[in-house]
Coordinates of C-alpha atoms in Angstrom, one line a residue:
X1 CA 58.8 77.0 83.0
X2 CA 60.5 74.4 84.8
X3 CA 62.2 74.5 88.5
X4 CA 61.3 72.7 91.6
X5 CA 58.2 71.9 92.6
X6 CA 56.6 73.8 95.9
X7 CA 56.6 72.1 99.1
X8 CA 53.0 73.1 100.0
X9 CA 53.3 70.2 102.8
X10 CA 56.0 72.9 104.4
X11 CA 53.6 75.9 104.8
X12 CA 50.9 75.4 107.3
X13 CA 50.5 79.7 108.1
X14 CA 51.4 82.9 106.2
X15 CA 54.8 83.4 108.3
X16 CA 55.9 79.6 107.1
X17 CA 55.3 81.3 103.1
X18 CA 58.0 83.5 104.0
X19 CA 60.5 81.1 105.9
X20 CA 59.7 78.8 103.2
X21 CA 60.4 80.8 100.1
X22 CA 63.7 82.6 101.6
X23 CA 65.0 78.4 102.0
X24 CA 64.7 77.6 98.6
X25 CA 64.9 80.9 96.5
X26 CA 66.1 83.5 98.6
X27 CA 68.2 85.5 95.5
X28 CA 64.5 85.1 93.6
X29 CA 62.3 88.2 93.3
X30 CA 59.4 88.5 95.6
X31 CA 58.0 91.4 95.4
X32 CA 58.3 94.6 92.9
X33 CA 56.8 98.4 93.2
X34 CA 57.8 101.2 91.5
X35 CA 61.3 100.3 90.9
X36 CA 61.5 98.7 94.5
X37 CA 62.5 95.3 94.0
X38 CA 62.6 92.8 97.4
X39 CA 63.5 89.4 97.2
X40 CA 62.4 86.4 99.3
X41 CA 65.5 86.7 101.4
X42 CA 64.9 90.5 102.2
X43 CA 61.0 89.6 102.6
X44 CA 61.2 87.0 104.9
X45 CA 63.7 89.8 107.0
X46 CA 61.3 92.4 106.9
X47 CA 58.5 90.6 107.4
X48 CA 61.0 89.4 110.7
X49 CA 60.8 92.7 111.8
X50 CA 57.7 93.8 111.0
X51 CA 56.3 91.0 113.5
X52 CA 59.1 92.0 116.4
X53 CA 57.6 95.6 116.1
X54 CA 54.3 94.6 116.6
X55 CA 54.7 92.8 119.7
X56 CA 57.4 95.9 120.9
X57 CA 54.1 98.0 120.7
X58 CA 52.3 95.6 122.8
X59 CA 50.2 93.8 120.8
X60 CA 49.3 90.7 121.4
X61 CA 47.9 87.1 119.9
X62 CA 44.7 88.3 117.8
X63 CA 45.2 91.6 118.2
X64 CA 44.1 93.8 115.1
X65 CA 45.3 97.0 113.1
X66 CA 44.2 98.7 110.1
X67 CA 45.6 99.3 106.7
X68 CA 44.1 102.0 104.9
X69 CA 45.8 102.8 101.6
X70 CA 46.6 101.8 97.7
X71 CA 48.2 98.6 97.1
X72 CA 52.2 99.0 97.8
X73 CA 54.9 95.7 98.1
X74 CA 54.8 97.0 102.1
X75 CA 51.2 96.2 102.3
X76 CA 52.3 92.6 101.8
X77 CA 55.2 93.0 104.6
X78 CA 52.7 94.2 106.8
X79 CA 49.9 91.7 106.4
X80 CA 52.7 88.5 106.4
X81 CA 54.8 90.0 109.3
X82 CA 51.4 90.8 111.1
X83 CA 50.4 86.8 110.6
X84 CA 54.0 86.4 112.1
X85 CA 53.3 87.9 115.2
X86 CA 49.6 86.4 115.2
X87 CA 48.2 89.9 114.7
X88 CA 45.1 90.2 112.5
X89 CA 45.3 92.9 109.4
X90 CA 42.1 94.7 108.3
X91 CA 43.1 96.6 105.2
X92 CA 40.2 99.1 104.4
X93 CA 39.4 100.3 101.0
X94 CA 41.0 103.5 99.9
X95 CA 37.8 104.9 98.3
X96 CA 35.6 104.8 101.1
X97 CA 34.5 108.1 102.9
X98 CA 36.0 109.4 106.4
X99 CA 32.8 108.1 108.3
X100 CA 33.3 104.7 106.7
X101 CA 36.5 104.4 107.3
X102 CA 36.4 105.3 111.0
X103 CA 33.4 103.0 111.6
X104 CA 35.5 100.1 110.2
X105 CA 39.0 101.4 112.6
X106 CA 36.1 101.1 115.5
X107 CA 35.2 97.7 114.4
X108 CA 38.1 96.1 114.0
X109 CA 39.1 97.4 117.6
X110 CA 42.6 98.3 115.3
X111 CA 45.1 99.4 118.1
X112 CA 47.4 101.0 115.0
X113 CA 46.6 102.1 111.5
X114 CA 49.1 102.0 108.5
X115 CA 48.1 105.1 106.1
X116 CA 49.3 105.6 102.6
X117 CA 49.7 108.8 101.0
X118 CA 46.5 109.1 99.5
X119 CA 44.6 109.0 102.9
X120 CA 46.6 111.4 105.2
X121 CA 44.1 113.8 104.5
X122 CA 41.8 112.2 105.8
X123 CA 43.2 111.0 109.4
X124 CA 42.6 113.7 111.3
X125 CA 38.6 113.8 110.2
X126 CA 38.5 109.9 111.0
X127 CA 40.5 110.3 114.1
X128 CA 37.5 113.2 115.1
X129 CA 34.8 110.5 114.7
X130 CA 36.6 108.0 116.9
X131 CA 36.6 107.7 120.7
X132 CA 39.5 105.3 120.7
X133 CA 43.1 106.9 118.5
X134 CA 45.0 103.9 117.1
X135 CA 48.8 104.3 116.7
X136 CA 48.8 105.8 113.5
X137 CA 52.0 104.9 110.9
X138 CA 52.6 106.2 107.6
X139 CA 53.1 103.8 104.7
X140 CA 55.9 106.7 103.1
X141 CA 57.6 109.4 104.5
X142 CA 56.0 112.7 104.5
X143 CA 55.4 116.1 106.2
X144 CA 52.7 114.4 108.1
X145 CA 54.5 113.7 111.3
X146 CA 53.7 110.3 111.8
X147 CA 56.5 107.6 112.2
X148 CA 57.1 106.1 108.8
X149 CA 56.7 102.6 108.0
X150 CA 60.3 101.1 107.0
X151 CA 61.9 103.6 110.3
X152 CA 59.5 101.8 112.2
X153 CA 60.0 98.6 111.0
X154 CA 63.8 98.5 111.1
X155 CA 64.4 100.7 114.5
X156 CA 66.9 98.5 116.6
X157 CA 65.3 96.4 118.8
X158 CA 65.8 93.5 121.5
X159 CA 66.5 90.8 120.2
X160 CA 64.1 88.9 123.0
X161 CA 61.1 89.9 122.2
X162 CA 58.8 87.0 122.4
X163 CA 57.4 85.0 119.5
X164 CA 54.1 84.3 118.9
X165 CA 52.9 80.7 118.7
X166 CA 50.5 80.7 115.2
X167 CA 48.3 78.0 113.9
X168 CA 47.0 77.4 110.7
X169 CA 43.7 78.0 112.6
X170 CA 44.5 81.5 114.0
X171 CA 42.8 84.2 111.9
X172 CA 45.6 85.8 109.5
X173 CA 43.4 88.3 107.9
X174 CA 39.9 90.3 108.4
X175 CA 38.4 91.7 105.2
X176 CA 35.0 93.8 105.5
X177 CA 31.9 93.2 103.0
X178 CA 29.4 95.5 102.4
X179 CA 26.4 94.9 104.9
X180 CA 23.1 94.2 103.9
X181 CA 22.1 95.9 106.8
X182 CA 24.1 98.9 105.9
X183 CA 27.1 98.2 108.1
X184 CA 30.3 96.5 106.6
X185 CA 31.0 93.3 108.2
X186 CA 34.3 91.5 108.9
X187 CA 34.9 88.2 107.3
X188 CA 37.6 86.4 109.5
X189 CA 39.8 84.4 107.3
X190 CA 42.2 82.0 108.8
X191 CA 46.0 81.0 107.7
X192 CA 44.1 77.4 106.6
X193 CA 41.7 79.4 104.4
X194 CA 44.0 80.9 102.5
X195 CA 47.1 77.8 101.8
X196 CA 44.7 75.1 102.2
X197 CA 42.6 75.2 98.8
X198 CA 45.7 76.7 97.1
X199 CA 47.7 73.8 98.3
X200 CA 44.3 71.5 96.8
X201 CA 44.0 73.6 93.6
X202 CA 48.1 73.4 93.0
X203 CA 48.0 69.1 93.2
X204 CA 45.2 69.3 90.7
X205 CA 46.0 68.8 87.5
X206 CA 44.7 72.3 86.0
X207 CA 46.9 73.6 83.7
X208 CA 45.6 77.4 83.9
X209 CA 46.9 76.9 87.8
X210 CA 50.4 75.9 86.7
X211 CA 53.2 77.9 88.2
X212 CA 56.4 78.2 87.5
X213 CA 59.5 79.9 89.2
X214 CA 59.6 82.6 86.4
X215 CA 56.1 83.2 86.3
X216 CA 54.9 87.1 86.7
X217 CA 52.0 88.6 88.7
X218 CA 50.5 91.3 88.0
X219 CA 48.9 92.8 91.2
X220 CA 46.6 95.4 89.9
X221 CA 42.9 94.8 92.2
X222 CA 43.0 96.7 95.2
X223 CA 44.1 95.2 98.2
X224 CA 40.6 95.5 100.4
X225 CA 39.4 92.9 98.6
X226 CA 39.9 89.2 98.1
X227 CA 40.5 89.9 94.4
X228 CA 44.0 92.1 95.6
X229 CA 45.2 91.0 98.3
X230 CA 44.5 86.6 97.4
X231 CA 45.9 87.3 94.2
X232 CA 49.0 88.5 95.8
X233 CA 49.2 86.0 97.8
X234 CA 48.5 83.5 95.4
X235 CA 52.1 84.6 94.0
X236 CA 53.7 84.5 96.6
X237 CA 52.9 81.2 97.9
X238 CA 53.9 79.8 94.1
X239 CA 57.6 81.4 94.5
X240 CA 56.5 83.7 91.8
X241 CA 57.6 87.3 91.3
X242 CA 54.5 89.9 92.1
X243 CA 54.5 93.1 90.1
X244 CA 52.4 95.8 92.3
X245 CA 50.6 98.4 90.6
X246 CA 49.7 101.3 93.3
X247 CA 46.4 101.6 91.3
X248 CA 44.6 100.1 88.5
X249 CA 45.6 102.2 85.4
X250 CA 44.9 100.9 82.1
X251 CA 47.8 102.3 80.6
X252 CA 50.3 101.3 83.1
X253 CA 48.9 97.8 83.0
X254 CA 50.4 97.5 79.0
X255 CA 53.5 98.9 80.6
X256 CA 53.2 96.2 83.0
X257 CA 52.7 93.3 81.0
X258 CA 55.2 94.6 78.7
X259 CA 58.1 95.7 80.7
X260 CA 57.4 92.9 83.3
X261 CA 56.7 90.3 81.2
X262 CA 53.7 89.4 82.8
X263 CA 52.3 85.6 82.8
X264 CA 49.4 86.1 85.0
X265 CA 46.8 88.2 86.0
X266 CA 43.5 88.7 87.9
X267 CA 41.0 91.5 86.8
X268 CA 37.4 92.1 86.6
X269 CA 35.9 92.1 83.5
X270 CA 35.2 95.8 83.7
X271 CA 38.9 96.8 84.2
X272 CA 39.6 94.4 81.2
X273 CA 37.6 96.1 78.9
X274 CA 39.1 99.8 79.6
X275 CA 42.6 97.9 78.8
X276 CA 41.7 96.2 76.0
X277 CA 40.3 99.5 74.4
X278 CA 43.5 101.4 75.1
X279 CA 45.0 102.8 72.0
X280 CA 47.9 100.9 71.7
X281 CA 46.4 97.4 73.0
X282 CA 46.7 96.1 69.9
X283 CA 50.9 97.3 69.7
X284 CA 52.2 95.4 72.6
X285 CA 54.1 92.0 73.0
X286 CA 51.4 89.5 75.1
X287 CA 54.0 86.6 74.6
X288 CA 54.6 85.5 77.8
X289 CA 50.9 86.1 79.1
X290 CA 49.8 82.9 79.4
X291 CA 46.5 83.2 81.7
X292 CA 44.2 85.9 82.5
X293 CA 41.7 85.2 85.1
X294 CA 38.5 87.3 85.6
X295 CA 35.9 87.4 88.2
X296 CA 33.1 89.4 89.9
X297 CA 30.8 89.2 86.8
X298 CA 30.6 86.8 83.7
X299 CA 32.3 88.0 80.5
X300 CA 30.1 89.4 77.5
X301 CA 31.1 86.9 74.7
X302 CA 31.8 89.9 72.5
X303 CA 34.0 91.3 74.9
X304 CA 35.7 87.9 75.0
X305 CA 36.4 87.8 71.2
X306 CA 38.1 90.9 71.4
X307 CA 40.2 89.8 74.7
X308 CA 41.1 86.7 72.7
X309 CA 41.9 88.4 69.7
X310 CA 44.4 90.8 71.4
X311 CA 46.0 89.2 74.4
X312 CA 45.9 85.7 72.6
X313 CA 46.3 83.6 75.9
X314 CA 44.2 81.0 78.0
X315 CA 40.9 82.8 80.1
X316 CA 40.0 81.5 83.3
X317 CA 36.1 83.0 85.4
X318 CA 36.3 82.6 88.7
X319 CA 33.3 83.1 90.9
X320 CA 33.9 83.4 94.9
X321 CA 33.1 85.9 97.5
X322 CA 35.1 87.1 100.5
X323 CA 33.5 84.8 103.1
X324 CA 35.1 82.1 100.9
X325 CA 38.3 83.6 100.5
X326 CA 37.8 83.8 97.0
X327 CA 37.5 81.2 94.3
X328 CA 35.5 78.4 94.7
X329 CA 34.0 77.7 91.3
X330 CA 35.8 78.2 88.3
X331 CA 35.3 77.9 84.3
X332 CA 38.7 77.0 82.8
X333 CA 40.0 78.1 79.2
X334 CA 38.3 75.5 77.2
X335 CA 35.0 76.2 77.9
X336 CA 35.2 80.2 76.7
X337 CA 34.5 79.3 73.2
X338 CA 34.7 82.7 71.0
X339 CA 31.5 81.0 68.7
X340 CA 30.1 81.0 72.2
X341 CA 28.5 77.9 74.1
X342 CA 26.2 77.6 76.8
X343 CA 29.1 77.0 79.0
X344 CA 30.3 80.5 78.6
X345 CA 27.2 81.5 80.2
X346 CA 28.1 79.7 83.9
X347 CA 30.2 80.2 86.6
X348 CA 31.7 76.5 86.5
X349 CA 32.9 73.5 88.3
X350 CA 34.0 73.8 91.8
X351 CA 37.5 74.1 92.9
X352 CA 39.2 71.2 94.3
X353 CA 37.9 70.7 97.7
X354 CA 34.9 72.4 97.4
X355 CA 31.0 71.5 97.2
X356 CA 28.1 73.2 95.8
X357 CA 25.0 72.4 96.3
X358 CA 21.3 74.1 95.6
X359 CA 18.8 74.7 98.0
X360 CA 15.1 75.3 98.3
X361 CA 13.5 77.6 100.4
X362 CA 12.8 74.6 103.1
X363 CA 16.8 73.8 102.9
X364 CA 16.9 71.0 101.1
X365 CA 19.1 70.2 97.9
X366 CA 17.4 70.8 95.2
X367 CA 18.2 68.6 91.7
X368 CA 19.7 69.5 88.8
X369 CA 18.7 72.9 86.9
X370 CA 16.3 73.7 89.8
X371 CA 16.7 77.0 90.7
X372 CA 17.4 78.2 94.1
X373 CA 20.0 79.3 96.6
X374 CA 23.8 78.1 96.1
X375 CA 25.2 77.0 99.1
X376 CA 29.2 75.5 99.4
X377 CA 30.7 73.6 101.6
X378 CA 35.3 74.1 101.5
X379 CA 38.1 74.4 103.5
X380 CA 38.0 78.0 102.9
X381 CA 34.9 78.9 104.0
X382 CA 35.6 81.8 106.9
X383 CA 35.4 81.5 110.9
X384 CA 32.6 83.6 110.5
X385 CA 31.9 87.7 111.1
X386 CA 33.8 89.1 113.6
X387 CA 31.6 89.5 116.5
X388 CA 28.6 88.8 114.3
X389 CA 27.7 85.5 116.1
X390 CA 23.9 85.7 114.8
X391 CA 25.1 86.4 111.4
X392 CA 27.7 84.4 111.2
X393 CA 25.0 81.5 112.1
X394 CA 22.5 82.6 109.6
X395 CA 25.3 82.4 106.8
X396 CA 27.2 79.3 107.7
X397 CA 25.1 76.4 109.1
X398 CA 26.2 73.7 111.5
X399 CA 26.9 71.3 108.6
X400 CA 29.8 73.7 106.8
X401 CA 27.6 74.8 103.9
X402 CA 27.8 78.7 103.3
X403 CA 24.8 80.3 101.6
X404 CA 26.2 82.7 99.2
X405 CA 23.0 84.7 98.7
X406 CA 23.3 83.9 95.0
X407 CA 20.6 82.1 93.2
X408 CA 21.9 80.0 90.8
X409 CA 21.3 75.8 89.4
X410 CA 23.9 73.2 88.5
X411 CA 22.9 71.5 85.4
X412 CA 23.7 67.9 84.9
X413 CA 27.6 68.1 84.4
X414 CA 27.9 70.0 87.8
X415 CA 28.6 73.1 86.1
X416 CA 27.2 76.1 88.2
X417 CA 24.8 78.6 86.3
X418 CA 24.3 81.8 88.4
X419 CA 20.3 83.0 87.9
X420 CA 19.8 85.9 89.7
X421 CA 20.5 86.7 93.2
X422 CA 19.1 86.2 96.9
X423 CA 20.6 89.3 98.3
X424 CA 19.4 92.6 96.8
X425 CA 23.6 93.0 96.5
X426 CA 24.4 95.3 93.1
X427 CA 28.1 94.3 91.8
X428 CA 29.6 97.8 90.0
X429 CA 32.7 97.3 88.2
X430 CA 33.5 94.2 90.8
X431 CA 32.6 96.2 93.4
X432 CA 30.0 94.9 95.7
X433 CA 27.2 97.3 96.8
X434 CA 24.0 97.1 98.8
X435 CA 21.1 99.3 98.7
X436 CA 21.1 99.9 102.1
X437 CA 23.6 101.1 102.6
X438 CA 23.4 103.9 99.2
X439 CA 19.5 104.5 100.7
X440 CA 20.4 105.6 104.3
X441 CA 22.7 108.2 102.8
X442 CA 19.8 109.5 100.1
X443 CA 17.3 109.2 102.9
X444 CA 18.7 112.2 104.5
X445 CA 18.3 114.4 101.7
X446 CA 15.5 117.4 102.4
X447 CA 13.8 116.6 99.4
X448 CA 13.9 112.6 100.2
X449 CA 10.8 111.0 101.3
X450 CA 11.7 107.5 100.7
X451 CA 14.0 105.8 98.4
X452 CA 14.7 102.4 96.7
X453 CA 17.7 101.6 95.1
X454 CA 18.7 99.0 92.6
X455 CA 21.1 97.6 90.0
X456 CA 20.2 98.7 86.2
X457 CA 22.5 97.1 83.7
X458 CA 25.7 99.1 82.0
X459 CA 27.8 98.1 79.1
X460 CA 31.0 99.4 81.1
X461 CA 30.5 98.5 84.9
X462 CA 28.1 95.9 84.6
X463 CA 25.9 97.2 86.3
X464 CA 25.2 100.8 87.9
X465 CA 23.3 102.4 91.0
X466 CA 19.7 103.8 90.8
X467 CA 17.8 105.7 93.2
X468 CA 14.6 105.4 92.7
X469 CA 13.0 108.5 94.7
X470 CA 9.8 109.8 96.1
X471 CA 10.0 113.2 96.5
X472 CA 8.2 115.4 99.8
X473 CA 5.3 117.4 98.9
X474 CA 6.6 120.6 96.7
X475 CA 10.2 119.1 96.2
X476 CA 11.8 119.9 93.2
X477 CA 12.9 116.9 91.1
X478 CA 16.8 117.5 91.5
X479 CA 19.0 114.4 90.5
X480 CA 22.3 116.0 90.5
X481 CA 21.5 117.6 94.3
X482 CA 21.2 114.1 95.5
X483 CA 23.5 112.2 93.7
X484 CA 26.0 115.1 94.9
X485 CA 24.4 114.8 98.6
X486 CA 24.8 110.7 98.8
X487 CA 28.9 111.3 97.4
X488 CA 28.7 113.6 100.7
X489 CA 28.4 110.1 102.4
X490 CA 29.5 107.7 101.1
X491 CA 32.0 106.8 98.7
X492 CA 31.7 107.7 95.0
X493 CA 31.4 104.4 93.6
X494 CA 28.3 103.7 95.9
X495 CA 26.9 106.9 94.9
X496 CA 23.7 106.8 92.4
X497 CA 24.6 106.9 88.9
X498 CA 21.0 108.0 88.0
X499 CA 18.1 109.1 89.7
X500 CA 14.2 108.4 88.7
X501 CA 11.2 109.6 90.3
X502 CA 8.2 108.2 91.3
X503 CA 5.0 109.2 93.2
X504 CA 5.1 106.3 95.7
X505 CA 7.6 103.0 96.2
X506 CA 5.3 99.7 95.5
X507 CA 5.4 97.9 98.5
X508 CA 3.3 94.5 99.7
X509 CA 0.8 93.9 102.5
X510 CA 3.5 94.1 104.6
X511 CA 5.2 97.4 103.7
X512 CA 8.5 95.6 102.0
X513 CA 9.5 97.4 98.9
X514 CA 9.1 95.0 95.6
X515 CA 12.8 96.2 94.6
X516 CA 11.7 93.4 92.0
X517 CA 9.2 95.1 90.3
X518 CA 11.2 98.5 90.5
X519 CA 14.0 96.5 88.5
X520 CA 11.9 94.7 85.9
X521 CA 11.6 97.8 83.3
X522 CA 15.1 98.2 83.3
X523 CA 16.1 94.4 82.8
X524 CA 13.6 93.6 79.7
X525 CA 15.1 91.3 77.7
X526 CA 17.5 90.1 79.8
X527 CA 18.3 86.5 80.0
X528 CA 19.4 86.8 83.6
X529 CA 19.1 89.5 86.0
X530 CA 22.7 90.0 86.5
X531 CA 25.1 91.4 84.0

């Protein structure tokens, strides 16, 4: 794949991306969705507009709004045209319940929301729970009533509306993560934590991180998280063309990679499994797929054989979190050996630019395989939590180094082994749970007297929610009723899989469950304590 070589020098924020890419290949394909195709040109325009109709409305430098909805080629208008205007986008994941999604609209202070389809239902419940009504646009037209996105974005306008003045340091983009406290939190990421370590990890000589202008990305994560939307802007910032998939849909993805001719994609192991095991896997032309990067949870090696076997290209694990705006530690293709190594079992070597380090519970680095916390230290560690000074401080120290919450030695070679984890966080199909969160919604079950829950391992998802329950005096031992009751909620995914029951939660001297102890049955014989 040969062409020009990107000027990384050239794009300092998210806007410059745009300007940058409509210079040199403005005829090229940017984006593509559902037979919607939008070149570089066009997305630079739109993206134009985009950023002139937020300031018509008002909005100012730092200013935030909400996306709620499945991935769509407009999401990426609105979050680069947003960046434009140096207005902040928090997209919010489309599976979350009405209560969760309004607490998040509060949050963020969004002063408009952009809706897809799939949540119209559900505005006028949020818009209930909410004291403050953002400006509400709809993604696609509809008998909603609501302006819709590309009337609003192209409606005439003066043509002196003022520009924003944008710095790489501005925040471009607020993402929430699940709270260990129960209440999402919003990682700021700025327009230097996103191009910086892209424009580190492009100089590096890492052939996996090659693009080319006729490289294909396969946009298939959802756009609430790191995994969706830095993947698609990954592509973008490479001059590659970016295949949107509304949803992830195992059987569209083989039309994807087929039709598309997909080079590239991102996907947790999960989601890679359900494809692999389609039907017709096994029928269609993987040719021009040359990488397929995973993250969110090692790979099984028997699930890698297969992936090997039937896609035949280069694997790549990438291990990051939002608060470091993705990957920071990666294990390239020729360390996922399908004899299997001890390799295979870590995360990997850090990215270009970034440092890991392991520390004790006094702080201090620990040496190699010593276990303890994994701290790093990048250019694209956030700005912190969105008016979460305390947490933001407890996280990042005054040196740079972000504790991840993951437990976890480097062995002599540097290569990063994850052991277990800090947090009590439970990763589901690469989705990122905590307990407390699943527990206040059990807690409020009738039958409920107090609840643990934890992660037990599954062959599909990794690993799956348990409530362990203690029932009231006379209750009757239920496990549909609550599991029903916590989807009442919260969203599904969070939701207990299984319930157990128990006469009383083991707790020490001073009252804190031993979620520990509550796990241990259900990881006998496991290695590690993630799966």
């Amino acid at each position: 794949m040969s062409g020009p070589a990107v000027d990384f020098d050239r794009m300092t924020t998210l806007g410059d991306v745009a300007r940058y890419h409509r210079e040199v290949r403005p005829e090229a394909t940017a984006l593509v969705f559902e037979g919607r195709s939008t070149s570089f040109a066009d997305f630079d325009r739109h993206t134009d507009r985009v950023a002139a109709a937020l300031l018509a409305e008002g909005l100012t430098k730092g200013d935030r709004i909400a996306y709620v909805g499945k991935n769509s080629d407009h999401y990426f208008e609105l979050l680069f045209g947003a960046a434009k205007a140096g207005v902040v986008l928090a997209p919010i994941g489309w599976r979350l319940a009405a209560p969760e999604i309004a607490y998040i609209l509060g949050d963020s202070e969004a002063r408009m929301v952009f809706v897809g389809p799939e949540l119209m239902a559900h505005v006028q419940f949020v818009a209930e729970l909410m004291l403050d009504q953002p400006i509400v646009i709809a993604m696609e037209p509809g008998e909603d009533g609501y302006p819709c996105f590309t009337a609003w974005r192209d409606e005439p306008r003066d043509d002196d509306v003022p520009a924003a003045r944008v710095t790489s340091a501005d925040i471009a983009i607020q993402l929430y993560t699940s709270g260990t406290t129960g209440r999402p939190k919003g990682a700021m990421l700025t327009h230097s934590n996103i191009l910086t370590t892209r424009k580190l990890a492009a100089q590096a000589d890492m052939d996996w991180n090659r693009w080319g202008p006729d490289d294909v990305s396969l946009v298939a994560m959802p756009v609430a998280h790191i995994g969706g939307t830095g993947w698609g802007v990954v592509g973008l910032i490479n001059g590659a063309k970016g295949v949107v998939a509304r949803e992830f849909d195992p059987t569209r993805v083989l039309d994807f990679i087929e039709k598309d001719r997909v080079s590239k994609m991102f996907m947790v192991p999960a989601a890679l499994q359900i494809v692999v095991r389609q039907p017709r896997a096994r029928q269609v032309d993987y040719s021009r797929l040359s990488h397929i990067l995973y993250g969110a949870a090692p790979i099984p090696l028997d699930l890698l054989r297969e992936c090997i076997e039937v896609f035949g290209c280069g694997f790549v694990q990438q291990y990051g979190m939002t608060e470091t705006t993705g990957t920071v530690v990666y294990l390239p293709p020729r360390d996922h050996d399908p004899a299997g190594n001890a390799r295979m079992r870590s995360a990997g070597l850090p990215m270009p630019g970034a440092e890991l380090r392991i520390l004790g519970e006094d702080g201090q680095a620990l040496g190699p395989n010593e276990v303890g916390e994994v701290a790093v230290r990048s250019p694209a560690n956030m700005a912190g939590y969105w008016k979460l000074p305390e947490a933001t401080a407890d996280t990042i120290g005054e040196d740079g180094w972000l504790r991840t919450g993951d437990a976890g030695y480097l062995d002599e070679d540097g290569y990063l082994f994850i052991h277990d984890r800090v947090k009590d966080m439970i990763i589901s199909g690469g989705e990122n749970i905590y307990p407390a969160e699943v527990e206040s919604a059990v807690y409020g079950h009738p039958h409920v007297a107090e609840v643990a829950v934890i992660g037990v391992p599954d062959d599909t998802w990794g690993e799956a929610v348990k409530a362990v329950v203690a029932l009231k005096p006379g209750a009757p031992r239920d496990p549909a009723d609550i599991i029903a009751f916590a989807k009442g909620r919260i969203a599904g995914f969070k939701a207990p899989k299984s319930v157990d029951f128990i006469d009383a939660l083991p707790r020490n001297a001073s009252g804190k469950i031993l979620r520990r102890e509550l796990r241990e049955p259900y990881w006998a014989g496991k290695t590690r304590r993630v799966n």
